[in-house]
JSON list of C-alpha atoms and ligand atoms in Angstrom, two decimals:
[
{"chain": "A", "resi": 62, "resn": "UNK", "atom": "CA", "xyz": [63.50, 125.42, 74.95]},
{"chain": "A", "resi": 63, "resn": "UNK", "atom": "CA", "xyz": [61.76, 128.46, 74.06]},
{"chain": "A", "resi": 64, "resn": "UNK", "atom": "CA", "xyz": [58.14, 127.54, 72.09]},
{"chain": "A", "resi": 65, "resn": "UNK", "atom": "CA", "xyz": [58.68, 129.04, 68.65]},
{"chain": "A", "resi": 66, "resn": "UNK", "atom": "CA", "xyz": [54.90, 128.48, 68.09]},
{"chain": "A", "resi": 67, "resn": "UNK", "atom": "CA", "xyz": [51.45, 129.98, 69.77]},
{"chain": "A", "resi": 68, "resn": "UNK", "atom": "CA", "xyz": [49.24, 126.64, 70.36]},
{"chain": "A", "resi": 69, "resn": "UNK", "atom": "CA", "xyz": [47.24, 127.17, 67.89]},
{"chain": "A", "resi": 70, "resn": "UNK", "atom": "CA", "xyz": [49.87, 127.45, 64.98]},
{"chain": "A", "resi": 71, "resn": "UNK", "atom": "CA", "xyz": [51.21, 124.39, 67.05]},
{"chain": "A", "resi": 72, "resn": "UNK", "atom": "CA", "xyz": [48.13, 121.85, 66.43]},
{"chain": "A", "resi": 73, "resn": "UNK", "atom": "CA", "xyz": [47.41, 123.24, 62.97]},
{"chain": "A", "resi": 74, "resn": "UNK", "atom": "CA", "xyz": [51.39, 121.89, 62.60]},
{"chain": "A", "resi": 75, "resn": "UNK", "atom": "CA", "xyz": [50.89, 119.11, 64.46]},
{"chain": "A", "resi": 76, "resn": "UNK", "atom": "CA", "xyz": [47.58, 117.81, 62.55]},
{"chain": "A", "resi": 77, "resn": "UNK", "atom": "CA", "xyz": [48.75, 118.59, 59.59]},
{"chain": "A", "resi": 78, "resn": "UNK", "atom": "CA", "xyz": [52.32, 115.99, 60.38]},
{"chain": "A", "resi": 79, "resn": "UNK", "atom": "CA", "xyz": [49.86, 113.50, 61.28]},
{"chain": "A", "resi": 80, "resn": "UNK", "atom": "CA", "xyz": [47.93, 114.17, 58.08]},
{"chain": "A", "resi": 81, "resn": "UNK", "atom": "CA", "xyz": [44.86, 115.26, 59.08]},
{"chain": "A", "resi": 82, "resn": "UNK", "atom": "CA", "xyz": [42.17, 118.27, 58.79]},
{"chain": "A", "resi": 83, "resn": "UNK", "atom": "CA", "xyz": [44.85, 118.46, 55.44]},
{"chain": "A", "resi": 84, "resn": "UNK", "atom": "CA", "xyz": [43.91, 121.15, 52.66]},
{"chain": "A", "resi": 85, "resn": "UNK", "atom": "CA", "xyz": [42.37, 118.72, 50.40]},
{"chain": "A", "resi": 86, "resn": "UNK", "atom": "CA", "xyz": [40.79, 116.95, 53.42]},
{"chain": "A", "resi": 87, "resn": "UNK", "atom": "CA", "xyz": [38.68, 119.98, 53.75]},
{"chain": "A", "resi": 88, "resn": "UNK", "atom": "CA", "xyz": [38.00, 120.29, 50.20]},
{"chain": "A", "resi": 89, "resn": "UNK", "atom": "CA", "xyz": [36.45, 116.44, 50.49]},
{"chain": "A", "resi": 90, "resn": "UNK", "atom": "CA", "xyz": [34.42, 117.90, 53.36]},
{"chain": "A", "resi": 91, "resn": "UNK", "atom": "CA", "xyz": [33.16, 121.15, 52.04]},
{"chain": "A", "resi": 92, "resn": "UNK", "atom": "CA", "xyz": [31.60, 119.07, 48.50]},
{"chain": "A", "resi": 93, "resn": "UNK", "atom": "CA", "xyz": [30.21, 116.36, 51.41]},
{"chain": "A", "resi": 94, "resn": "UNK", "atom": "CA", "xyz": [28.67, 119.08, 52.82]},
{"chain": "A", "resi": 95, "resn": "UNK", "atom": "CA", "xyz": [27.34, 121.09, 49.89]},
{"chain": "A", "resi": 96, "resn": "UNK", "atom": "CA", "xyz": [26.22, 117.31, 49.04]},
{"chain": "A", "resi": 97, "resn": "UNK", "atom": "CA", "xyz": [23.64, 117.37, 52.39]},
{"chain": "A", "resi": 98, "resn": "UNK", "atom": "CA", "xyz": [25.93, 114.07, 53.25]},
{"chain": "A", "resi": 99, "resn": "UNK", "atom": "CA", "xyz": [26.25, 113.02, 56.73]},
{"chain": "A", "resi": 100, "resn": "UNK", "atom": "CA", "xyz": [29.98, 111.83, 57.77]},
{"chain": "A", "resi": 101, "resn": "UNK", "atom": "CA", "xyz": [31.92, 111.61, 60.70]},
{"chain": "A", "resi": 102, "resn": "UNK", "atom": "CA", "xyz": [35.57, 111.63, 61.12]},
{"chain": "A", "resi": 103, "resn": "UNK", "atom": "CA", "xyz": [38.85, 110.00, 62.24]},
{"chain": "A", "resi": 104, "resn": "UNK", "atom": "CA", "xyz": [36.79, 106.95, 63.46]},
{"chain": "A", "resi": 105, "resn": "UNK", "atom": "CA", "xyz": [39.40, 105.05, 65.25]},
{"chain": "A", "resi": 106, "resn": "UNK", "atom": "CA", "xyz": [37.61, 102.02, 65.74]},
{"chain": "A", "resi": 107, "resn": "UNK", "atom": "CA", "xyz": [38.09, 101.76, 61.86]},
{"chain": "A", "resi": 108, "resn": "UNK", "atom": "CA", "xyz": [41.07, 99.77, 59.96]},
{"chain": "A", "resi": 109, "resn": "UNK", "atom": "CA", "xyz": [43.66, 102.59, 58.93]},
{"chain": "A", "resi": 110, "resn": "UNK", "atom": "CA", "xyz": [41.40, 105.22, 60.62]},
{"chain": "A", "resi": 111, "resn": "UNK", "atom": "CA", "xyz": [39.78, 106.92, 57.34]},
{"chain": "A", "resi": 112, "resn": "UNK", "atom": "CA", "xyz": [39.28, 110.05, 57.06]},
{"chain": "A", "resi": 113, "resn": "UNK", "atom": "CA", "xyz": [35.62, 110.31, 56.55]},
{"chain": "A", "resi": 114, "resn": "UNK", "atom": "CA", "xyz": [33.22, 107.90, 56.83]},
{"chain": "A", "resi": 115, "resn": "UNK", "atom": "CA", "xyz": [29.27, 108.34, 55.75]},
{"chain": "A", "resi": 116, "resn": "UNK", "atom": "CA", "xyz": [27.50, 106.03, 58.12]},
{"chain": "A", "resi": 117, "resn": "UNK", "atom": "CA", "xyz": [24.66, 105.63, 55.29]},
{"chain": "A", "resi": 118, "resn": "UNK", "atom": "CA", "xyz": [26.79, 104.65, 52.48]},
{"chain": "A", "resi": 119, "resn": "UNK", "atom": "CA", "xyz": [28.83, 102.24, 54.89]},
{"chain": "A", "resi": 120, "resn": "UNK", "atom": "CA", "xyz": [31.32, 103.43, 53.11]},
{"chain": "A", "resi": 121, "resn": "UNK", "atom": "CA", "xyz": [34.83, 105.19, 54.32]},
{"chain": "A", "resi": 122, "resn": "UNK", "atom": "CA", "xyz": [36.65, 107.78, 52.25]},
{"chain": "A", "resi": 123, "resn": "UNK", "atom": "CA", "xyz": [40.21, 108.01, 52.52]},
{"chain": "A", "resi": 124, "resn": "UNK", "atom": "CA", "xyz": [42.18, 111.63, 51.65]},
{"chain": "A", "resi": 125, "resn": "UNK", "atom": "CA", "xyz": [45.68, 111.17, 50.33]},
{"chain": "A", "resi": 126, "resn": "UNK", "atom": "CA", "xyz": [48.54, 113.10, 49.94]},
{"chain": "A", "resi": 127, "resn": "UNK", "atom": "CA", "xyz": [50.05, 111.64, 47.04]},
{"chain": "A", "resi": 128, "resn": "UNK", "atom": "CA", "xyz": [53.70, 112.28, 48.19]},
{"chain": "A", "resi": 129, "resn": "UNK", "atom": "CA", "xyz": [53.38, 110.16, 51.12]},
{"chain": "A", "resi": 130, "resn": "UNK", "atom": "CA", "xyz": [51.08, 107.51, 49.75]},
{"chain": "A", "resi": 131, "resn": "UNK", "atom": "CA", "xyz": [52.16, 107.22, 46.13]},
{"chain": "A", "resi": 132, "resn": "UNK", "atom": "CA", "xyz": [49.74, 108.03, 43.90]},
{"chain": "A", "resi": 133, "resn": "UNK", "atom": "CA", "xyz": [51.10, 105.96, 41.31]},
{"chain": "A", "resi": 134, "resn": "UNK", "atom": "CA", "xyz": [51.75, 107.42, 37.95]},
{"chain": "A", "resi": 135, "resn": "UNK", "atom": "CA", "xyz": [51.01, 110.73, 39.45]},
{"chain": "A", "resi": 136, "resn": "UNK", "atom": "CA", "xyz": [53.65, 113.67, 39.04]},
{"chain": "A", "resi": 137, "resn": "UNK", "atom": "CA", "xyz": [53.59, 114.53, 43.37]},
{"chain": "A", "resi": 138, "resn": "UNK", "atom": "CA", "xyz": [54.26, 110.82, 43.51]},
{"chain": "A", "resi": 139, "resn": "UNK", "atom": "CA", "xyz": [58.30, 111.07, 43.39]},
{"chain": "A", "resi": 140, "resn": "UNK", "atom": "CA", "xyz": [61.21, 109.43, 45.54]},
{"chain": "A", "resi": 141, "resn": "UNK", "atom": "CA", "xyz": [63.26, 112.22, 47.17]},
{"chain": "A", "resi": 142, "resn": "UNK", "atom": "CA", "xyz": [66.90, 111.65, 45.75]},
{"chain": "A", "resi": 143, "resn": "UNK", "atom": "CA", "xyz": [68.63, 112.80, 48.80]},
{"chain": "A", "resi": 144, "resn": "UNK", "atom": "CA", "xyz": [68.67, 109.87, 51.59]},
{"chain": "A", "resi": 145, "resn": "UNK", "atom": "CA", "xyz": [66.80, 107.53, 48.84]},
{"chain": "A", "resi": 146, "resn": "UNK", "atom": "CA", "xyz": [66.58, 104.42, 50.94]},
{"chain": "A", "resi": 147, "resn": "UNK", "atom": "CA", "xyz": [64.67, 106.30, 53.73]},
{"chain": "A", "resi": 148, "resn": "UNK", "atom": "CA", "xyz": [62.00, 107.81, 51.48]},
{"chain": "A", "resi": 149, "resn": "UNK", "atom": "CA", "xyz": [61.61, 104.62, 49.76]},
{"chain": "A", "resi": 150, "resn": "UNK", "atom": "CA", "xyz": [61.21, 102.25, 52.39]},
{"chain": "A", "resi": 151, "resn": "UNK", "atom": "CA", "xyz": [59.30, 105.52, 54.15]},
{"chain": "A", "resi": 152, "resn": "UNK", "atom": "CA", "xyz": [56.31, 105.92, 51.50]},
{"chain": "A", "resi": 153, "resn": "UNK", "atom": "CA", "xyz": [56.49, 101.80, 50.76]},
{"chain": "A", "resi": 154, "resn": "UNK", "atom": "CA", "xyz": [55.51, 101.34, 54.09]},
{"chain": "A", "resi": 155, "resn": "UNK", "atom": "CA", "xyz": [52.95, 103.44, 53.79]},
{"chain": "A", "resi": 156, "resn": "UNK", "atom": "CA", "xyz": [51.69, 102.22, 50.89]},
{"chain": "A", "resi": 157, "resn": "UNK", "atom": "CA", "xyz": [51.62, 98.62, 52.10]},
{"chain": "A", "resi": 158, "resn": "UNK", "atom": "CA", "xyz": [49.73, 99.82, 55.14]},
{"chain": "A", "resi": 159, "resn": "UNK", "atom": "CA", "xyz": [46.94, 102.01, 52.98]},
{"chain": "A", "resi": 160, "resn": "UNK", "atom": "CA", "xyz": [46.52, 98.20, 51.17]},
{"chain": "A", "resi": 161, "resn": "UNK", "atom": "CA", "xyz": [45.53, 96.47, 54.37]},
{"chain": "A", "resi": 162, "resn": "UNK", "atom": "CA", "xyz": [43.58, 99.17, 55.78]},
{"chain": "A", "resi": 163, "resn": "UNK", "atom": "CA", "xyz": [41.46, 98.94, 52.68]},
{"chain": "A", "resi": 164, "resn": "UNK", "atom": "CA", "xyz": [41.70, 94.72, 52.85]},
{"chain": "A", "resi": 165, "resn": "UNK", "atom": "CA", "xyz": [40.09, 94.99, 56.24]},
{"chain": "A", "resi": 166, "resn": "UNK", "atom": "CA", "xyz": [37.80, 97.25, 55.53]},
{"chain": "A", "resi": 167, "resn": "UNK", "atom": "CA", "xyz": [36.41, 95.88, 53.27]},
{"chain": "A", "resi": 168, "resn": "UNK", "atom": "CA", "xyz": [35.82, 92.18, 55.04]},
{"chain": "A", "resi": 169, "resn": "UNK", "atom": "CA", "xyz": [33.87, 94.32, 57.30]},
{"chain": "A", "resi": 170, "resn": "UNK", "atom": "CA", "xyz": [31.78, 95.29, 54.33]},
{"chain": "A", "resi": 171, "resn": "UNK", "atom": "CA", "xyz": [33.23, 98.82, 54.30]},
{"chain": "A", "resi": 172, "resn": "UNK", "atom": "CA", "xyz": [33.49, 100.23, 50.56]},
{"chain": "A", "resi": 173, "resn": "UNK", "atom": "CA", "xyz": [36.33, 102.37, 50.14]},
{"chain": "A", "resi": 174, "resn": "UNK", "atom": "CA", "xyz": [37.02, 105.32, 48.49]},
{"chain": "A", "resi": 175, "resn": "UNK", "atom": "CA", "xyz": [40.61, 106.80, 47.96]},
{"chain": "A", "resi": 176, "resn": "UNK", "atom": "CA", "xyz": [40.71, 110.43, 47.11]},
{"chain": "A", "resi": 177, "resn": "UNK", "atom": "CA", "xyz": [44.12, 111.66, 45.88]},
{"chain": "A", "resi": 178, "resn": "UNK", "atom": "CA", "xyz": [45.31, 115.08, 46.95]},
{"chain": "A", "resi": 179, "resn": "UNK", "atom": "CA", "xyz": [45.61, 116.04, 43.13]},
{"chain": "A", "resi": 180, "resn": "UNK", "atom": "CA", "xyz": [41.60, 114.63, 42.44]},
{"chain": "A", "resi": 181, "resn": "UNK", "atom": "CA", "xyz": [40.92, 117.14, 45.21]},
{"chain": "A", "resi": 182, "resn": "UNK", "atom": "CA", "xyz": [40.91, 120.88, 43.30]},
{"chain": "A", "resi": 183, "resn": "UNK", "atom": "CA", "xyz": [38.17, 119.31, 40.53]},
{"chain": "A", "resi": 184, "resn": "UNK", "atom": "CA", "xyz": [35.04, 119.61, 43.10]},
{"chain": "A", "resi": 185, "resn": "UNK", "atom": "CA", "xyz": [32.18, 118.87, 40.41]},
{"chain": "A", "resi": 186, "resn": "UNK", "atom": "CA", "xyz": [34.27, 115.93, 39.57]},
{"chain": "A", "resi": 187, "resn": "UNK", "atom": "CA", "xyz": [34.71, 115.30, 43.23]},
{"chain": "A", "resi": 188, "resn": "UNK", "atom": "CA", "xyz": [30.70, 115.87, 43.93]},
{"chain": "A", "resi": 189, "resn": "UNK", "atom": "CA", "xyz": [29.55, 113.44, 41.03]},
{"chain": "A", "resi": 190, "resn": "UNK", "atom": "CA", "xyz": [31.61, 110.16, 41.58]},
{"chain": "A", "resi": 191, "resn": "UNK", "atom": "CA", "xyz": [30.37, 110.84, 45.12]},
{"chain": "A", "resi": 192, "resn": "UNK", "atom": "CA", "xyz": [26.86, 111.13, 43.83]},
{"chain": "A", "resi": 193, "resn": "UNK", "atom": "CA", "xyz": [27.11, 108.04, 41.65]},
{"chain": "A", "resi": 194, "resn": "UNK", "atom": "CA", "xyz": [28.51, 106.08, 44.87]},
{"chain": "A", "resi": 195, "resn": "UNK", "atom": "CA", "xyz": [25.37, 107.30, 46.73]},
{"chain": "A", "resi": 196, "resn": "UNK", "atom": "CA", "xyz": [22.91, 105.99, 44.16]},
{"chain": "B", "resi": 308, "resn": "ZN", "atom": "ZN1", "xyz": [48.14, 112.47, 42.62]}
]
């Protein structure tokens, strides 16, 4: 079968089905950055492999689409009507999993941060509860 992508266009696809190097990912990044914090990313020796993690702060930042997490109360936080049980069980497992990343990360002394998608566009927002975690 013919490849209807160029590579490139292919991993941007492919990173962005496994959720990472996201749009609001980046956003997280760029106010880190502005910040003079130093983070690293995708550790996989790390429960639930966050996102970000800031080596200083011990502390690992999670970046979450709030469709496939369930940002609860949030409006992006919906159950697809169409093949119901699927999404359901789809985004409960997901959320169950977040919860015991987060459990084990923190009896590893890991503080946790969970940035929703939608908390992403508000970068002073975003760049003071950062600072206040930092103090
Ligand atoms: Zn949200």
């Amino acid at each position: 079968m013919a490849d209807i992508f160029t590579a490139r266009k292919r991993s941007e696809v492919m990173s962005r089905v496994r959720g990472r190097n996201t749009g609001p990912e980046l956003a997280v990044r760029r106010v880190l950055s502005v910040g003079g914090y130093r983070y690293r990313l995708h550790r996989a020796d790390l429960p639930g492999r966050p996102d970000i993690v800031i080596p200083r702060l011990r502390l690992a930042i999670f970046v979450h689409g709030c469709f496939w997490h369930h940002h609860r109360g949030c409006r992006k936080a919906t159950f697809p009507r169409t093949n119901a049980t699927f999404w359901t069980e789809k985004i409960t497992t997901n959320a169950l999993r977040d919860r015991r990343d987060r459990r084990r990360l923190s009896a590893m002394d890991w503080r946790v941060l969970v940035i929703w998608e939608c908390q992403t566009r508000d970068t002073e927002k975003l760049s003071r509860r950062l600072r206040r975690l930092a103090a």
